[in-house]
PDB file of C-alpha atoms in Angstrom:
ATOM      1  CA  GLU A   1     170.946 137.572 191.205  1.00 95.00           C
ATOM      2  CA  VAL A   2     173.803 135.913 189.341  1.00 96.00           C
ATOM      3  CA  GLN A   3     172.223 133.246 187.182  1.00 97.00           C
ATOM      4  CA  LEU A   4     171.986 131.374 183.912  1.00 98.00           C
ATOM      5  CA  LEU A   5     168.596 130.569 182.404  1.00 98.00           C
ATOM      6  CA  GLU A   6     168.177 128.041 179.610  1.00 98.00           C
ATOM      7  CA  SER A   7     165.283 127.881 177.167  1.00 97.00           C
ATOM      8  CA  GLY A   8     164.349 126.344 173.855  1.00 97.00           C
ATOM      9  CA  GLY A   9     163.963 122.691 174.792  1.00 96.00           C
ATOM     10  CA  GLY A  10     161.103 120.558 173.579  1.00 97.00           C
ATOM     11  CA  LEU A  11     160.056 117.539 171.551  1.00 97.00           C
ATOM     12  CA  VAL A  12     161.677 117.076 168.141  1.00 97.00           C
ATOM     13  CA  GLN A  13     161.672 114.210 165.652  1.00 97.00           C
ATOM     14  CA  PRO A  14     164.819 112.255 164.835  1.00 97.00           C
ATOM     15  CA  GLY A  15     166.794 114.104 162.174  1.00 97.00           C
ATOM     16  CA  GLY A  16     165.301 117.412 163.225  1.00 98.00           C
ATOM     17  CA  SER A  17     166.878 120.596 164.580  1.00 98.00           C
ATOM     18  CA  LEU A  18     166.540 122.700 167.684  1.00 98.00           C
ATOM     19  CA  ARG A  19     168.280 125.800 169.050  1.00 98.00           C
ATOM     20  CA  LEU A  20     168.814 126.215 172.768  1.00 98.00           C
ATOM     21  CA  SER A  21     169.486 129.545 174.464  1.00 98.00           C
ATOM     22  CA  CYS A  22     171.102 130.421 177.774  1.00 98.00           C
ATOM     23  CA  GLU A  23     170.645 133.946 179.108  1.00 98.00           C
ATOM     24  CA  ALA A  24     173.075 135.296 181.687  1.00 97.00           C
ATOM     25  CA  SER A  25     172.228 137.802 184.418  1.00 96.00           C
ATOM     26  CA  ALA A  26     174.129 139.913 186.944  1.00 95.00           C
ATOM     27  CA  PHE A  27     177.684 139.112 185.885  1.00 95.00           C
ATOM     28  CA  THR A  28     180.026 140.176 183.095  1.00 96.00           C
ATOM     29  CA  PHE A  29     179.045 137.517 180.576  1.00 96.00           C
ATOM     30  CA  SER A  30     181.685 138.565 178.050  1.00 95.00           C
ATOM     31  CA  SER A  31     184.478 137.699 180.494  1.00 95.00           C
ATOM     32  CA  TYR A  32     183.613 134.015 180.891  1.00 95.00           C
ATOM     33  CA  GLY A  33     183.878 130.870 178.859  1.00 95.00           C
ATOM     34  CA  ILE A  34     180.565 129.003 178.882  1.00 97.00           C
ATOM     35  CA  ASN A  35     179.829 125.311 178.443  1.00 97.00           C
ATOM     36  CA  TRP A  36     176.924 123.077 177.571  1.00 98.00           C
ATOM     37  CA  VAL A  37     176.595 119.914 179.663  1.00 98.00           C
ATOM     38  CA  ARG A  38     173.803 117.364 179.239  1.00 98.00           C
ATOM     39  CA  GLN A  39     172.241 114.645 181.337  1.00 98.00           C
ATOM     40  CA  ALA A  40     170.120 111.880 179.840  1.00 97.00           C
ATOM     41  CA  PRO A  41     167.118 110.872 182.001  1.00 96.00           C
ATOM     42  CA  GLY A  42     168.373 108.941 185.010  1.00 94.00           C
ATOM     43  CA  LYS A  43     171.957 109.021 183.731  1.00 95.00           C
ATOM     44  CA  GLY A  44     175.181 110.879 184.441  1.00 96.00           C
ATOM     45  CA  LEU A  45     176.589 114.165 183.229  1.00 97.00           C
ATOM     46  CA  GLU A  46     178.162 114.505 179.795  1.00 97.00           C
ATOM     47  CA  TRP A  47     180.147 117.526 178.656  1.00 97.00           C
ATOM     48  CA  VAL A  48     178.996 118.765 175.232  1.00 97.00           C
ATOM     49  CA  SER A  49     180.854 121.930 174.238  1.00 97.00           C
ATOM     50  CA  ILE A  50     182.594 125.117 175.331  1.00 96.00           C
ATOM     51  CA  ILE A  51     183.030 128.551 173.786  1.00 96.00           C
ATOM     52  CA  SER A  52     185.674 130.985 174.983  1.00 94.00           C
ATOM     53  CA  ALA A  53     184.832 134.424 176.331  1.00 94.00           C
ATOM     54  CA  ASP A  54     186.183 136.140 173.231  1.00 92.00           C
ATOM     55  CA  ILE A  55     184.410 133.687 170.876  1.00 94.00           C
ATOM     56  CA  THR A  56     187.686 132.664 169.200  1.00 94.00           C
ATOM     57  CA  THR A  57     187.769 129.081 170.493  1.00 94.00           C
ATOM     58  CA  THR A  58     185.218 126.271 170.566  1.00 96.00           C
ATOM     59  CA  TYR A  59     185.551 122.602 171.462  1.00 95.00           C
ATOM     60  CA  TYR A  60     183.068 119.746 171.160  1.00 96.00           C
ATOM     61  CA  ALA A  61     182.584 116.239 172.449  1.00 95.00           C
ATOM     62  CA  ASP A  62     183.040 113.610 169.740  1.00 94.00           C
ATOM     63  CA  SER A  63     179.397 112.557 170.182  1.00 95.00           C
ATOM     64  CA  VAL A  64     178.126 115.911 168.859  1.00 97.00           C
ATOM     65  CA  LYS A  65     180.961 117.114 166.624  1.00 97.00           C
ATOM     66  CA  GLY A  66     179.683 118.087 163.183  1.00 97.00           C
ATOM     67  CA  ARG A  67     176.054 118.180 164.335  1.00 98.00           C
ATOM     68  CA  PHE A  68     176.018 120.800 167.115  1.00 98.00           C
ATOM     69  CA  THR A  69     177.296 124.388 166.963  1.00 98.00           C
ATOM     70  CA  ILE A  70     177.925 126.568 169.991  1.00 98.00           C
ATOM     71  CA  SER A  71     177.819 130.351 169.661  1.00 97.00           C
ATOM     72  CA  ARG A  72     177.261 133.447 171.759  1.00 97.00           C
ATOM     73  CA  ASP A  73     176.177 137.063 171.511  1.00 97.00           C
ATOM     74  CA  ASN A  74     178.094 139.045 174.107  1.00 96.00           C
ATOM     75  CA  SER A  75     176.041 142.171 173.404  1.00 96.00           C
ATOM     76  CA  LYS A  76     172.893 140.302 174.490  1.00 97.00           C
ATOM     77  CA  ASN A  77     174.456 138.090 177.185  1.00 97.00           C
ATOM     78  CA  ILE A  78     173.142 134.971 175.456  1.00 98.00           C
ATOM     79  CA  LEU A  79     174.733 131.597 174.668  1.00 98.00           C
ATOM     80  CA  TYR A  80     173.313 129.323 171.987  1.00 98.00           C
ATOM     81  CA  LEU A  81     173.482 125.684 170.992  1.00 98.00           C
ATOM     82  CA  GLN A  82     172.304 124.851 167.481  1.00 98.00           C
ATOM     83  CA  MET A  83     171.518 121.137 167.340  1.00 98.00           C
ATOM     84  CA  ASN A  84     171.061 119.469 163.942  1.00 98.00           C
ATOM     85  CA  SER A  85     170.557 115.857 162.844  1.00 98.00           C
ATOM     86  CA  LEU A  86     169.178 115.021 166.250  1.00 98.00           C
ATOM     87  CA  ARG A  87     169.137 111.410 167.441  1.00 98.00           C
ATOM     88  CA  ALA A  88     167.241 109.607 170.170  1.00 97.00           C
ATOM     89  CA  GLU A  89     170.453 109.450 172.199  1.00 97.00           C
ATOM     90  CA  ASP A  90     170.552 113.267 172.316  1.00 98.00           C
ATOM     91  CA  THR A  91     167.512 113.188 174.618  1.00 98.00           C
ATOM     92  CA  ALA A  92     168.636 114.893 177.813  1.00 98.00           C
ATOM     93  CA  ILE A  93     168.427 117.883 180.096  1.00 98.00           C
ATOM     94  CA  TYR A  94     170.826 120.460 178.690  1.00 98.00           C
ATOM     95  CA  TYR A  95     172.580 122.742 181.173  1.00 98.00           C
ATOM     96  CA  CYS A  96     174.697 125.777 180.466  1.00 98.00           C
ATOM     97  CA  ALA A  97     177.565 126.146 182.912  1.00 98.00           C
ATOM     98  CA  ARG A  98     180.030 128.951 183.473  1.00 97.00           C
ATOM     99  CA  ARG A  99     183.754 128.320 183.478  1.00 95.00           C
ATOM    100  CA  SER A 100     185.284 129.259 186.829  1.00 93.00           C
ATOM    101  CA  MET A 101     187.844 132.071 186.721  1.00 88.00           C
ATOM    102  CA  GLY A 102     189.432 130.675 189.859  1.00 85.00           C
ATOM    103  CA  SER A 103     190.560 127.486 188.144  1.00 87.00           C
ATOM    104  CA  LYS A 104     193.575 127.114 185.901  1.00 86.00           C
ATOM    105  CA  LYS A 105     191.628 125.076 183.347  1.00 88.00           C
ATOM    106  CA  TRP A 106     188.179 125.221 181.830  1.00 87.00           C
ATOM    107  CA  ASN A 107     186.763 121.993 183.227  1.00 91.00           C
ATOM    108  CA  THR A 108     185.612 123.763 186.407  1.00 96.00           C
ATOM    109  CA  PHE A 109     181.992 124.944 186.250  1.00 97.00           C
ATOM    110  CA  ASP A 110     181.022 127.282 189.063  1.00 96.00           C
ATOM    111  CA  LEU A 111     177.557 128.440 187.955  1.00 97.00           C
ATOM    112  CA  TRP A 112     174.865 126.268 186.371  1.00 98.00           C
ATOM    113  CA  GLY A 113     171.453 126.984 184.913  1.00 98.00           C
ATOM    114  CA  GLN A 114     168.393 124.943 185.834  1.00 97.00           C
ATOM    115  CA  GLY A 115     168.433 123.062 182.529  1.00 97.00           C
ATOM    116  CA  THR A 116     166.088 122.607 179.583  1.00 98.00           C
ATOM    117  CA  LEU A 117     164.761 119.225 178.457  1.00 98.00           C
ATOM    118  CA  VAL A 118     165.236 118.064 174.887  1.00 98.00           C
ATOM    119  CA  THR A 119     163.326 114.971 173.797  1.00 98.00           C
ATOM    120  CA  VAL A 120     164.094 113.369 170.441  1.00 98.00           C
ATOM    121  CA  SER A 121     161.319 110.983 169.497  1.00 96.00           C
ATOM    122  CA  SER A 122     158.937 110.198 166.684  1.00 95.00           C
TER     123      SER A 122
ATOM    124  CA  GLN B   1     186.613 109.204 174.985  1.00 62.00           C
ATOM    125  CA  SER B   2     185.576 106.909 177.821  1.00 76.00           C
ATOM    126  CA  ALA B   3     183.929 108.232 180.954  1.00 88.00           C
ATOM    127  CA  LEU B   4     185.930 108.240 184.154  1.00 96.00           C
ATOM    128  CA  THR B   5     185.199 105.337 186.515  1.00 97.00           C
ATOM    129  CA  GLN B   6     183.386 105.927 189.789  1.00 97.00           C
ATOM    130  CA  PRO B   7     181.720 103.440 192.144  1.00 97.00           C
ATOM    131  CA  ALA B   8     177.980 103.329 191.551  1.00 96.00           C
ATOM    132  CA  SER B   9     177.186 103.789 195.209  1.00 97.00           C
ATOM    133  CA  VAL B  10     178.717 104.399 198.615  1.00 98.00           C
ATOM    134  CA  SER B  11     177.118 104.710 202.025  1.00 97.00           C
ATOM    135  CA  GLY B  12     177.985 105.816 205.508  1.00 96.00           C
ATOM    136  CA  SER B  13     176.420 106.703 208.834  1.00 97.00           C
ATOM    137  CA  PRO B  14     176.122 110.243 210.170  1.00 97.00           C
ATOM    138  CA  GLY B  15     179.436 111.451 211.545  1.00 97.00           C
ATOM    139  CA  GLN B  16     181.493 108.936 209.590  1.00 97.00           C
ATOM    140  CA  SER B  17     183.836 109.650 206.677  1.00 97.00           C
ATOM    141  CA  ILE B  18     183.510 108.275 203.165  1.00 98.00           C
ATOM    142  CA  THR B  19     185.708 108.426 200.078  1.00 98.00           C
ATOM    143  CA  ILE B  20     184.603 108.353 196.451  1.00 98.00           C
ATOM    144  CA  SER B  21     187.167 107.400 193.837  1.00 98.00           C
ATOM    145  CA  CYS B  22     187.430 108.598 190.240  1.00 98.00           C
ATOM    146  CA  THR B  23     189.744 106.622 187.966  1.00 98.00           C
ATOM    147  CA  GLY B  24     190.955 107.706 184.566  1.00 96.00           C
ATOM    148  CA  THR B  25     194.136 107.440 182.537  1.00 95.00           C
ATOM    149  CA  SER B  26     197.377 109.304 182.013  1.00 94.00           C
ATOM    150  CA  ALA B  27     195.593 111.297 179.287  1.00 93.00           C
ATOM    151  CA  ASP B  28     193.172 112.833 181.751  1.00 94.00           C
ATOM    152  CA  VAL B  29     193.171 112.397 185.555  1.00 96.00           C
ATOM    153  CA  GLY B  30     196.788 111.237 185.740  1.00 95.00           C
ATOM    154  CA  GLY B  31     198.152 113.794 183.318  1.00 94.00           C
ATOM    155  CA  TYR B  32     196.765 116.980 184.804  1.00 94.00           C
ATOM    156  CA  ASN B  33     195.831 118.455 188.163  1.00 95.00           C
ATOM    157  CA  TYR B  34     192.472 119.519 186.780  1.00 96.00           C
ATOM    158  CA  VAL B  35     189.908 117.345 188.503  1.00 97.00           C
ATOM    159  CA  SER B  36     186.724 118.840 189.886  1.00 97.00           C
ATOM    160  CA  TRP B  37     183.835 117.352 191.865  1.00 98.00           C
ATOM    161  CA  TYR B  38     180.116 118.161 191.766  1.00 98.00           C
ATOM    162  CA  GLN B  39     177.207 117.405 194.074  1.00 98.00           C
ATOM    163  CA  GLN B  40     173.741 116.944 192.584  1.00 98.00           C
ATOM    164  CA  HIS B  41     170.554 116.580 194.574  1.00 98.00           C
ATOM    165  CA  PRO B  42     167.518 115.043 192.808  1.00 96.00           C
ATOM    166  CA  GLY B  43     165.914 117.427 190.335  1.00 95.00           C
ATOM    167  CA  LYS B  44     168.573 120.076 190.897  1.00 97.00           C
ATOM    168  CA  ALA B  45     171.518 121.418 188.940  1.00 97.00           C
ATOM    169  CA  PRO B  46     174.999 120.240 189.932  1.00 98.00           C
ATOM    170  CA  LYS B  47     177.022 122.271 192.442  1.00 98.00           C
ATOM    171  CA  LEU B  48     180.805 122.673 192.381  1.00 97.00           C
ATOM    172  CA  MET B  49     182.437 121.192 195.508  1.00 98.00           C
ATOM    173  CA  ILE B  50     186.155 120.806 194.657  1.00 97.00           C
ATOM    174  CA  TYR B  51     188.296 122.073 191.765  1.00 96.00           C
ATOM    175  CA  ASP B  52     191.891 121.610 190.600  1.00 96.00           C
ATOM    176  CA  VAL B  53     192.029 118.390 192.666  1.00 96.00           C
ATOM    177  CA  THR B  54     192.193 119.950 196.129  1.00 97.00           C
ATOM    178  CA  ASN B  55     190.671 123.436 196.083  1.00 96.00           C
ATOM    179  CA  ARG B  56     187.382 124.225 197.762  1.00 97.00           C
ATOM    180  CA  PRO B  57     185.201 127.093 196.464  1.00 95.00           C
ATOM    181  CA  SER B  58     184.071 129.751 198.884  1.00 94.00           C
ATOM    182  CA  GLY B  59     181.001 128.597 200.778  1.00 95.00           C
ATOM    183  CA  VAL B  60     181.668 124.855 200.521  1.00 97.00           C
ATOM    184  CA  SER B  61     182.084 123.115 203.862  1.00 96.00           C
ATOM    185  CA  ASN B  62     185.612 122.106 204.881  1.00 96.00           C
ATOM    186  CA  ARG B  63     184.206 118.620 205.464  1.00 98.00           C
ATOM    187  CA  PHE B  64     184.762 118.135 201.726  1.00 98.00           C
ATOM    188  CA  SER B  65     188.304 117.502 200.524  1.00 98.00           C
ATOM    189  CA  GLY B  66     189.989 116.217 197.388  1.00 98.00           C
ATOM    190  CA  SER B  67     193.177 114.383 196.531  1.00 97.00           C
ATOM    191  CA  LYS B  68     194.850 112.513 193.706  1.00 98.00           C
ATOM    192  CA  SER B  69     197.305 109.657 193.304  1.00 97.00           C
ATOM    193  CA  GLY B  70     198.358 108.547 189.851  1.00 97.00           C
ATOM    194  CA  ASN B  71     195.315 108.071 187.637  1.00 97.00           C
ATOM    195  CA  THR B  72     192.843 108.118 190.535  1.00 98.00           C
ATOM    196  CA  ALA B  73     191.307 111.164 192.193  1.00 98.00           C
ATOM    197  CA  SER B  74     189.298 110.998 195.396  1.00 98.00           C
ATOM    198  CA  LEU B  75     186.646 113.008 197.177  1.00 98.00           C
ATOM    199  CA  THR B  76     186.437 112.587 200.947  1.00 98.00           C
ATOM    200  CA  ILE B  77     183.495 113.748 203.007  1.00 98.00           C
ATOM    201  CA  SER B  78     184.072 113.765 206.751  1.00 97.00           C
ATOM    202  CA  GLY B  79     181.469 114.099 209.478  1.00 97.00           C
ATOM    203  CA  LEU B  80     178.696 112.844 207.189  1.00 98.00           C
ATOM    204  CA  GLN B  81     175.400 114.684 207.453  1.00 97.00           C
ATOM    205  CA  ALA B  82     171.975 113.800 206.110  1.00 97.00           C
ATOM    206  CA  GLU B  83     172.131 116.720 203.665  1.00 97.00           C
ATOM    207  CA  ASP B  84     175.213 115.167 202.020  1.00 98.00           C
ATOM    208  CA  GLU B  85     173.026 112.450 200.503  1.00 98.00           C
ATOM    209  CA  ALA B  86     173.210 113.135 196.774  1.00 98.00           C
ATOM    210  CA  ASP B  87     174.882 112.067 193.550  1.00 98.00           C
ATOM    211  CA  TYR B  88     178.535 113.025 193.128  1.00 98.00           C
ATOM    212  CA  TYR B  89     180.377 113.431 189.836  1.00 98.00           C
ATOM    213  CA  CYS B  90     184.029 113.961 189.076  1.00 98.00           C
ATOM    214  CA  ASN B  91     185.348 115.489 185.892  1.00 97.00           C
ATOM    215  CA  SER B  92     188.773 115.995 184.385  1.00 96.00           C
ATOM    216  CA  TYR B  93     190.323 117.969 181.605  1.00 95.00           C
ATOM    217  CA  ALA B  94     191.596 115.587 178.905  1.00 92.00           C
ATOM    218  CA  SER B  95     194.438 115.882 176.419  1.00 87.00           C
ATOM    219  CA  THR B  96     192.065 116.023 173.468  1.00 84.00           C
ATOM    220  CA  ASN B  97     190.757 119.433 174.612  1.00 89.00           C
ATOM    221  CA  THR B  98     187.664 117.838 176.039  1.00 93.00           C
ATOM    222  CA  VAL B  99     186.186 117.256 179.477  1.00 95.00           C
ATOM    223  CA  LEU B 100     185.358 113.809 180.788  1.00 96.00           C
ATOM    224  CA  PHE B 101     182.854 113.160 183.554  1.00 97.00           C
ATOM    225  CA  GLY B 102     182.657 110.133 185.785  1.00 97.00           C
ATOM    226  CA  GLY B 103     179.536 107.992 185.730  1.00 96.00           C
ATOM    227  CA  GLY B 104     178.435 109.324 189.096  1.00 97.00           C
ATOM    228  CA  THR B 105     178.236 107.914 192.620  1.00 98.00           C
ATOM    229  CA  LYS B 106     175.089 107.810 194.707  1.00 98.00           C
ATOM    230  CA  LEU B 107     175.871 108.591 198.339  1.00 98.00           C
ATOM    231  CA  THR B 108     173.439 107.220 200.894  1.00 97.00           C
ATOM    232  CA  VAL B 109     173.565 108.462 204.490  1.00 97.00           C
ATOM    233  CA  LEU B 110     172.265 105.587 206.601  1.00 93.00           C
TER     234      LEU B 110
END
C-alpha cells in the first residue's frame, strides 16, 4: 500500500529537541518532494518545510526557520525533521505530505501520513 | 506571512450547493494559479480535493469544483451529501517560496 508513516513524536520540555521520521512505502520515494505540515490541537493547518526529491533544495516557514532542519535518506526511504529550541507554540500533530507530480507547483500534497503528536510542555 | 482568509463556517442542506471562499493577496492567491483545497474529517489526515485552482484528482467526485477571481479562490460543492461534512482548507504557493494555508472552514450538512 502506498503510504507515509510518521514517528518520533512525544513530550519534550521547552528549549528541548526532537527528531521526527517519516517512512515511505510502495512508491519511488526518491522521485518526490516531501513536506512537513503541522496542526496545533483544534487549529488549522500550517506548512512547515519542504525538501526536494534530489535533496538540493529546502524551504522553511518563518516560524521555524533557524530552529528546524528537514533532511532525507533516499536509500532508506525516510524523511526527517530535526526540531531544536522547541517552544510551546510548536505543540501540534506533525504530518508528512508528498508533493503531487501532477501539479505544476509544490503546494499540492497528494499523500499524507497519519501524523505524530509533539507536545512541548514543562 | 499571514494565513489566507476563509469563513469559519458554512452550512447547507442535502442536495444544495455551497461555496467556500479563500482570500489572499497578489503575492499568493492572486499572483499564481496554484491554489489547492483539502478536506479533513475529524481525527483524520487531510485529503486533496482540488489542485492548481480547478483540477480534480482522480477519484474525487465531480461535485467538487474550484475557481479563482483576483485574490479570491473558491471551492464549490454541489449536491451536498452528509459525508461532505468536514473541515476544508485552501492553500496557495506564495512568492516567498512558502505555502500559505487558510484558517479552515467547517462545513455542516443540515
